[in-house]
Amino acid sequence: STLYRISSGILFFIYMAFPTTNSTQELPAVNQILQSCGQAPVTTLDQTNPDVAIAYSTLTQVSQEVQAEGWSFNLELDYEFTPDTNNEILIPNNVLQIDPAPEYFELDVIRRSGKLYDKVKHSYKFTNVLKCDVKWLFDWVDLPKPIQDYIIARAATIVSSRIVGDSTQYQMLGQKEAYNR
């Protein structure tokens, strides 16, 4: 969104559509969320529609939160990271969490500036392959159907509280969320 000031000093926002990564696959999920809240389905993920913007942003937020728990489909143990030509280990953008494998118990590393940083040596330099336990963030299309269903149910519960505010609807959606989990 962009903030504009008109001559009378009044401020107003112009909401601009922003692209989505998998809009054709995410649209049915957003529509399920909207319909769960008693809202009409839409034909596009047009971010100028406040309900669509809330549903879509909630979907992406909940997807990240659920995936951050670490499930069989996105948790990889002993994944090898090889230092690059600068002896740095770059972390891919879709890594939610990265920890050295248990065999490296003496290491205290964190993610900093998109790379692994050794807090003990105060350095980004690594000379050997490092095995890490990784939680990956996947795009919507790559999520297993049961995880998608759970994310939709959880997002619908949250969107209901944000848009509708009906405690009975919220409770019913919360029960569906618990069932899907």
PDB file of C-alpha atoms in Angstrom:
ATOM      1  CA  SER A   1       0.000   0.000   0.000  1.00  0.00           C
ATOM      2  CA  THR A   2       1.083   3.562  -0.587  1.00  0.00           C
ATOM      3  CA  LEU A   3       0.356   6.602   1.559  1.00  0.00           C
ATOM      4  CA  TYR A   4      -0.663   9.809  -0.227  1.00  0.00           C
ATOM      5  CA  ARG A   5      -1.330  13.335   1.079  1.00  0.00           C
ATOM      6  CA  ILE A   6      -3.841  15.462  -0.749  1.00  0.00           C
ATOM      7  CA  SER A   7      -3.901  19.263  -0.646  1.00  0.00           C
ATOM      8  CA  SER A   8      -6.326  19.526   2.289  1.00  0.00           C
ATOM      9  CA  GLY A   9      -3.872  17.595   4.439  1.00  0.00           C
ATOM     10  CA  ILE A  10      -5.997  14.443   4.453  1.00  0.00           C
ATOM     11  CA  LEU A  11      -4.043  11.231   4.269  1.00  0.00           C
ATOM     12  CA  PHE A  12      -5.319   8.205   2.393  1.00  0.00           C
ATOM     13  CA  PHE A  13      -3.989   4.841   1.350  1.00  0.00           C
ATOM     14  CA  ILE A  14      -4.075   3.273  -2.071  1.00  0.00           C
ATOM     15  CA  TYR A  15      -3.968  -0.482  -1.746  1.00  0.00           C
ATOM     16  CA  MET A  16      -1.933  -2.053  -4.471  1.00  0.00           C
ATOM     17  CA  ALA A  17      -2.155  -5.661  -5.494  1.00  0.00           C
ATOM     18  CA  PHE A  18       0.958  -7.636  -4.795  1.00  0.00           C
ATOM     19  CA  PRO A  19       1.867 -10.840  -6.544  1.00  0.00           C
ATOM     20  CA  THR A  20       1.449 -14.239  -4.985  1.00  0.00           C
ATOM     21  CA  THR A  21       3.712 -17.166  -5.652  1.00  0.00           C
ATOM     22  CA  ASN A  22       1.126 -19.845  -6.430  1.00  0.00           C
ATOM     23  CA  SER A  23      -2.061 -17.872  -6.891  1.00  0.00           C
ATOM     24  CA  THR A  24      -3.919 -20.502  -8.917  1.00  0.00           C
ATOM     25  CA  GLN A  25      -3.216 -23.124  -6.256  1.00  0.00           C
ATOM     26  CA  GLU A  26      -3.738 -20.779  -3.279  1.00  0.00           C
ATOM     27  CA  LEU A  27      -7.025 -19.330  -4.572  1.00  0.00           C
ATOM     28  CA  PRO A  28      -9.088 -22.409  -3.598  1.00  0.00           C
ATOM     29  CA  ALA A  29      -7.554 -22.284  -0.104  1.00  0.00           C
ATOM     30  CA  VAL A  30      -8.410 -18.598   0.278  1.00  0.00           C
ATOM     31  CA  ASN A  31     -11.941 -19.305  -0.927  1.00  0.00           C
ATOM     32  CA  GLN A  32     -12.322 -22.105   1.627  1.00  0.00           C
ATOM     33  CA  ILE A  33     -11.236 -19.689   4.350  1.00  0.00           C
ATOM     34  CA  LEU A  34     -13.638 -16.992   3.153  1.00  0.00           C
ATOM     35  CA  GLN A  35     -16.543 -19.425   2.823  1.00  0.00           C
ATOM     36  CA  SER A  36     -15.869 -20.824   6.306  1.00  0.00           C
ATOM     37  CA  CYS A  37     -16.380 -17.279   7.571  1.00  0.00           C
ATOM     38  CA  GLY A  38     -19.583 -16.764   5.593  1.00  0.00           C
ATOM     39  CA  GLN A  39     -17.918 -14.595   2.942  1.00  0.00           C
ATOM     40  CA  ALA A  40     -18.392 -14.908  -0.814  1.00  0.00           C
ATOM     41  CA  PRO A  41     -15.742 -16.715  -2.845  1.00  0.00           C
ATOM     42  CA  VAL A  42     -13.568 -14.692  -5.215  1.00  0.00           C
ATOM     43  CA  THR A  43     -12.112 -15.336  -8.648  1.00  0.00           C
ATOM     44  CA  THR A  44      -8.678 -13.767  -8.065  1.00  0.00           C
ATOM     45  CA  LEU A  45      -6.390 -13.002  -5.157  1.00  0.00           C
ATOM     46  CA  ASP A  46      -6.990  -9.284  -5.596  1.00  0.00           C
ATOM     47  CA  GLN A  47      -5.316  -7.660  -2.591  1.00  0.00           C
ATOM     48  CA  THR A  48      -7.469  -4.539  -2.928  1.00  0.00           C
ATOM     49  CA  ASN A  49     -10.302  -6.556  -1.381  1.00  0.00           C
ATOM     50  CA  PRO A  50      -9.651  -6.336   2.398  1.00  0.00           C
ATOM     51  CA  ASP A  51     -11.213  -9.734   3.144  1.00  0.00           C
ATOM     52  CA  VAL A  52      -9.062 -11.395   0.486  1.00  0.00           C
ATOM     53  CA  ALA A  53      -5.954  -9.620   1.778  1.00  0.00           C
ATOM     54  CA  ILE A  54      -6.678 -10.761   5.343  1.00  0.00           C
ATOM     55  CA  ALA A  55      -7.426 -14.336   4.269  1.00  0.00           C
ATOM     56  CA  TYR A  56      -4.338 -14.576   2.054  1.00  0.00           C
ATOM     57  CA  SER A  57      -1.928 -13.037   4.566  1.00  0.00           C
ATOM     58  CA  THR A  58      -3.347 -15.274   7.302  1.00  0.00           C
ATOM     59  CA  LEU A  59      -2.932 -18.328   5.063  1.00  0.00           C
ATOM     60  CA  THR A  60       0.739 -17.545   4.420  1.00  0.00           C
ATOM     61  CA  GLN A  61       1.392 -16.698   8.083  1.00  0.00           C
ATOM     62  CA  VAL A  62      -0.251 -19.886   9.357  1.00  0.00           C
ATOM     63  CA  SER A  63       1.527 -21.962   6.718  1.00  0.00           C
ATOM     64  CA  GLN A  64       4.870 -20.696   7.973  1.00  0.00           C
ATOM     65  CA  GLU A  65       3.907 -21.245  11.632  1.00  0.00           C
ATOM     66  CA  VAL A  66       2.701 -24.801  11.004  1.00  0.00           C
ATOM     67  CA  GLN A  67       5.758 -25.703   8.960  1.00  0.00           C
ATOM     68  CA  ALA A  68       8.011 -24.251  11.677  1.00  0.00           C
ATOM     69  CA  GLU A  69       6.798 -27.028  13.987  1.00  0.00           C
ATOM     70  CA  GLY A  70       8.723 -29.527  11.878  1.00  0.00           C
ATOM     71  CA  TRP A  71       6.862 -32.429  10.300  1.00  0.00           C
ATOM     72  CA  SER A  72       7.991 -35.584   8.543  1.00  0.00           C
ATOM     73  CA  PHE A  73       7.735 -33.863   5.142  1.00  0.00           C
ATOM     74  CA  ASN A  74       9.888 -30.805   5.987  1.00  0.00           C
ATOM     75  CA  LEU A  75      12.289 -31.901   8.718  1.00  0.00           C
ATOM     76  CA  GLU A  76      15.589 -33.215   7.460  1.00  0.00           C
ATOM     77  CA  LEU A  77      18.235 -34.555   9.807  1.00  0.00           C
ATOM     78  CA  ASP A  78      21.976 -34.589   9.063  1.00  0.00           C
ATOM     79  CA  TYR A  79      21.588 -32.458   5.935  1.00  0.00           C
ATOM     80  CA  GLU A  80      25.052 -31.558   4.664  1.00  0.00           C
ATOM     81  CA  PHE A  81      26.019 -27.939   4.057  1.00  0.00           C
ATOM     82  CA  THR A  82      29.260 -27.370   2.191  1.00  0.00           C
ATOM     83  CA  PRO A  83      31.255 -24.152   2.562  1.00  0.00           C
ATOM     84  CA  ASP A  84      31.510 -22.074  -0.609  1.00  0.00           C
ATOM     85  CA  THR A  85      34.755 -20.747  -2.129  1.00  0.00           C
ATOM     86  CA  ASN A  86      34.887 -18.105   0.644  1.00  0.00           C
ATOM     87  CA  ASN A  87      34.582 -20.840   3.299  1.00  0.00           C
ATOM     88  CA  GLU A  88      31.119 -19.587   4.227  1.00  0.00           C
ATOM     89  CA  ILE A  89      27.963 -21.648   4.505  1.00  0.00           C
ATOM     90  CA  LEU A  90      25.105 -19.870   2.779  1.00  0.00           C
ATOM     91  CA  ILE A  91      21.628 -20.704   4.049  1.00  0.00           C
ATOM     92  CA  PRO A  92      18.871 -21.099   1.448  1.00  0.00           C
ATOM     93  CA  ASN A  93      15.935 -18.691   1.790  1.00  0.00           C
ATOM     94  CA  ASN A  94      13.478 -21.501   2.462  1.00  0.00           C
ATOM     95  CA  VAL A  95      15.178 -22.656   5.670  1.00  0.00           C
ATOM     96  CA  LEU A  96      12.962 -21.948   8.673  1.00  0.00           C
ATOM     97  CA  GLN A  97      15.326 -23.336  11.280  1.00  0.00           C
ATOM     98  CA  ILE A  98      18.809 -24.745  11.171  1.00  0.00           C
ATOM     99  CA  ASP A  99      20.764 -26.388  13.967  1.00  0.00           C
ATOM    100  CA  PRO A 100      24.000 -28.349  13.915  1.00  0.00           C
ATOM    101  CA  ALA A 101      23.433 -32.103  14.105  1.00  0.00           C
ATOM    102  CA  PRO A 102      23.865 -33.546  17.616  1.00  0.00           C
ATOM    103  CA  GLU A 103      27.392 -34.760  16.796  1.00  0.00           C
ATOM    104  CA  TYR A 104      28.470 -31.083  16.705  1.00  0.00           C
ATOM    105  CA  PHE A 105      27.352 -30.393  20.292  1.00  0.00           C
ATOM    106  CA  GLU A 106      30.334 -28.079  20.852  1.00  0.00           C
ATOM    107  CA  LEU A 107      29.227 -25.703  18.087  1.00  0.00           C
ATOM    108  CA  ASP A 108      27.125 -22.635  18.782  1.00  0.00           C
ATOM    109  CA  VAL A 109      26.020 -21.397  15.375  1.00  0.00           C
ATOM    110  CA  ILE A 110      23.229 -19.078  14.319  1.00  0.00           C
ATOM    111  CA  ARG A 111      21.808 -17.683  11.118  1.00  0.00           C
ATOM    112  CA  ARG A 112      23.129 -14.199  10.439  1.00  0.00           C
ATOM    113  CA  SER A 113      23.112 -12.254   7.164  1.00  0.00           C
ATOM    114  CA  GLY A 114      21.946 -15.349   5.287  1.00  0.00           C
ATOM    115  CA  LYS A 115      24.950 -17.388   6.411  1.00  0.00           C
ATOM    116  CA  LEU A 116      25.931 -19.591   9.321  1.00  0.00           C
ATOM    117  CA  TYR A 117      27.836 -17.726  11.990  1.00  0.00           C
ATOM    118  CA  ASP A 118      29.978 -19.435  14.634  1.00  0.00           C
ATOM    119  CA  LYS A 119      29.368 -17.603  17.920  1.00  0.00           C
ATOM    120  CA  VAL A 120      32.297 -19.297  19.660  1.00  0.00           C
ATOM    121  CA  LYS A 121      34.904 -18.399  17.018  1.00  0.00           C
ATOM    122  CA  HIS A 122      33.101 -15.146  16.085  1.00  0.00           C
ATOM    123  CA  SER A 123      33.409 -16.088  12.455  1.00  0.00           C
ATOM    124  CA  TYR A 124      31.498 -16.980   9.309  1.00  0.00           C
ATOM    125  CA  LYS A 125      34.332 -19.279   8.221  1.00  0.00           C
ATOM    126  CA  PHE A 126      33.881 -23.041   8.055  1.00  0.00           C
ATOM    127  CA  THR A 127      36.454 -25.383   6.570  1.00  0.00           C
ATOM    128  CA  ASN A 128      34.489 -28.648   6.560  1.00  0.00           C
ATOM    129  CA  VAL A 129      31.076 -29.897   5.571  1.00  0.00           C
ATOM    130  CA  LEU A 130      28.624 -29.317   8.416  1.00  0.00           C
ATOM    131  CA  LYS A 131      25.661 -31.607   9.015  1.00  0.00           C
ATOM    132  CA  CYS A 132      22.577 -29.770  10.237  1.00  0.00           C
ATOM    133  CA  ASP A 133      19.025 -30.535  11.214  1.00  0.00           C
ATOM    134  CA  VAL A 134      16.812 -28.365   9.010  1.00  0.00           C
ATOM    135  CA  LYS A 135      13.160 -27.348   8.936  1.00  0.00           C
ATOM    136  CA  TRP A 136      12.312 -26.344   5.380  1.00  0.00           C
ATOM    137  CA  LEU A 137       9.593 -23.917   4.280  1.00  0.00           C
ATOM    138  CA  PHE A 138       7.723 -25.248   1.258  1.00  0.00           C
ATOM    139  CA  ASP A 139       5.422 -23.521  -1.218  1.00  0.00           C
ATOM    140  CA  TRP A 140       1.719 -24.276  -0.933  1.00  0.00           C
ATOM    141  CA  VAL A 141       1.749 -26.648  -3.921  1.00  0.00           C
ATOM    142  CA  ASP A 142       4.415 -28.826  -2.297  1.00  0.00           C
ATOM    143  CA  LEU A 143       2.589 -29.330   1.005  1.00  0.00           C
ATOM    144  CA  PRO A 144       0.873 -32.652   1.697  1.00  0.00           C
ATOM    145  CA  LYS A 145      -2.932 -32.439   1.469  1.00  0.00           C
ATOM    146  CA  PRO A 146      -3.518 -33.154   5.203  1.00  0.00           C
ATOM    147  CA  ILE A 147      -1.161 -30.292   6.121  1.00  0.00           C
ATOM    148  CA  GLN A 148      -2.934 -27.985   3.657  1.00  0.00           C
ATOM    149  CA  ASP A 149      -6.281 -28.935   5.221  1.00  0.00           C
ATOM    150  CA  TYR A 150      -4.974 -28.211   8.711  1.00  0.00           C
ATOM    151  CA  ILE A 151      -3.507 -24.853   7.637  1.00  0.00           C
ATOM    152  CA  ILE A 152      -6.794 -23.861   5.977  1.00  0.00           C
ATOM    153  CA  ALA A 153      -8.789 -24.836   9.079  1.00  0.00           C
ATOM    154  CA  ARG A 154      -6.451 -22.923  11.383  1.00  0.00           C
ATOM    155  CA  ALA A 155      -6.407 -19.875   9.104  1.00  0.00           C
ATOM    156  CA  ALA A 156     -10.219 -19.930   8.882  1.00  0.00           C
ATOM    157  CA  THR A 157     -10.446 -19.836  12.682  1.00  0.00           C
ATOM    158  CA  ILE A 158      -8.135 -16.825  12.833  1.00  0.00           C
ATOM    159  CA  VAL A 159      -9.828 -15.019   9.935  1.00  0.00           C
ATOM    160  CA  SER A 160     -13.214 -15.583  11.543  1.00  0.00           C
ATOM    161  CA  SER A 161     -12.058 -13.762  14.661  1.00  0.00           C
ATOM    162  CA  ARG A 162     -10.576 -10.931  12.569  1.00  0.00           C
ATOM    163  CA  ILE A 163     -13.432 -10.400  10.116  1.00  0.00           C
ATOM    164  CA  VAL A 164     -16.626 -11.751  11.675  1.00  0.00           C
ATOM    165  CA  GLY A 165     -16.176 -11.852  15.442  1.00  0.00           C
ATOM    166  CA  ASP A 166     -18.979 -14.403  15.975  1.00  0.00           C
ATOM    167  CA  SER A 167     -18.016 -16.530  18.991  1.00  0.00           C
ATOM    168  CA  THR A 168     -20.212 -19.470  17.906  1.00  0.00           C
ATOM    169  CA  GLN A 169     -18.637 -19.543  14.443  1.00  0.00           C
ATOM    170  CA  TYR A 170     -15.189 -19.208  16.001  1.00  0.00           C
ATOM    171  CA  GLN A 171     -15.874 -22.161  18.292  1.00  0.00           C
ATOM    172  CA  MET A 172     -17.138 -24.348  15.433  1.00  0.00           C
ATOM    173  CA  LEU A 173     -14.118 -23.497  13.289  1.00  0.00           C
ATOM    174  CA  GLY A 174     -11.830 -24.183  16.258  1.00  0.00           C
ATOM    175  CA  GLN A 175     -13.333 -27.669  16.544  1.00  0.00           C
ATOM    176  CA  LYS A 176     -12.702 -28.293  12.840  1.00  0.00           C
ATOM    177  CA  GLU A 177      -9.122 -27.061  13.297  1.00  0.00           C
ATOM    178  CA  ALA A 178      -8.587 -29.468  16.211  1.00  0.00           C
ATOM    179  CA  TYR A 179     -10.029 -32.332  14.163  1.00  0.00           C
ATOM    180  CA  ASN A 180      -7.719 -31.575  11.210  1.00  0.00           C
ATOM    181  CA  ARG A 181      -4.692 -31.428  13.470  1.00  0.00           C
TER     182      ARG A 181
END
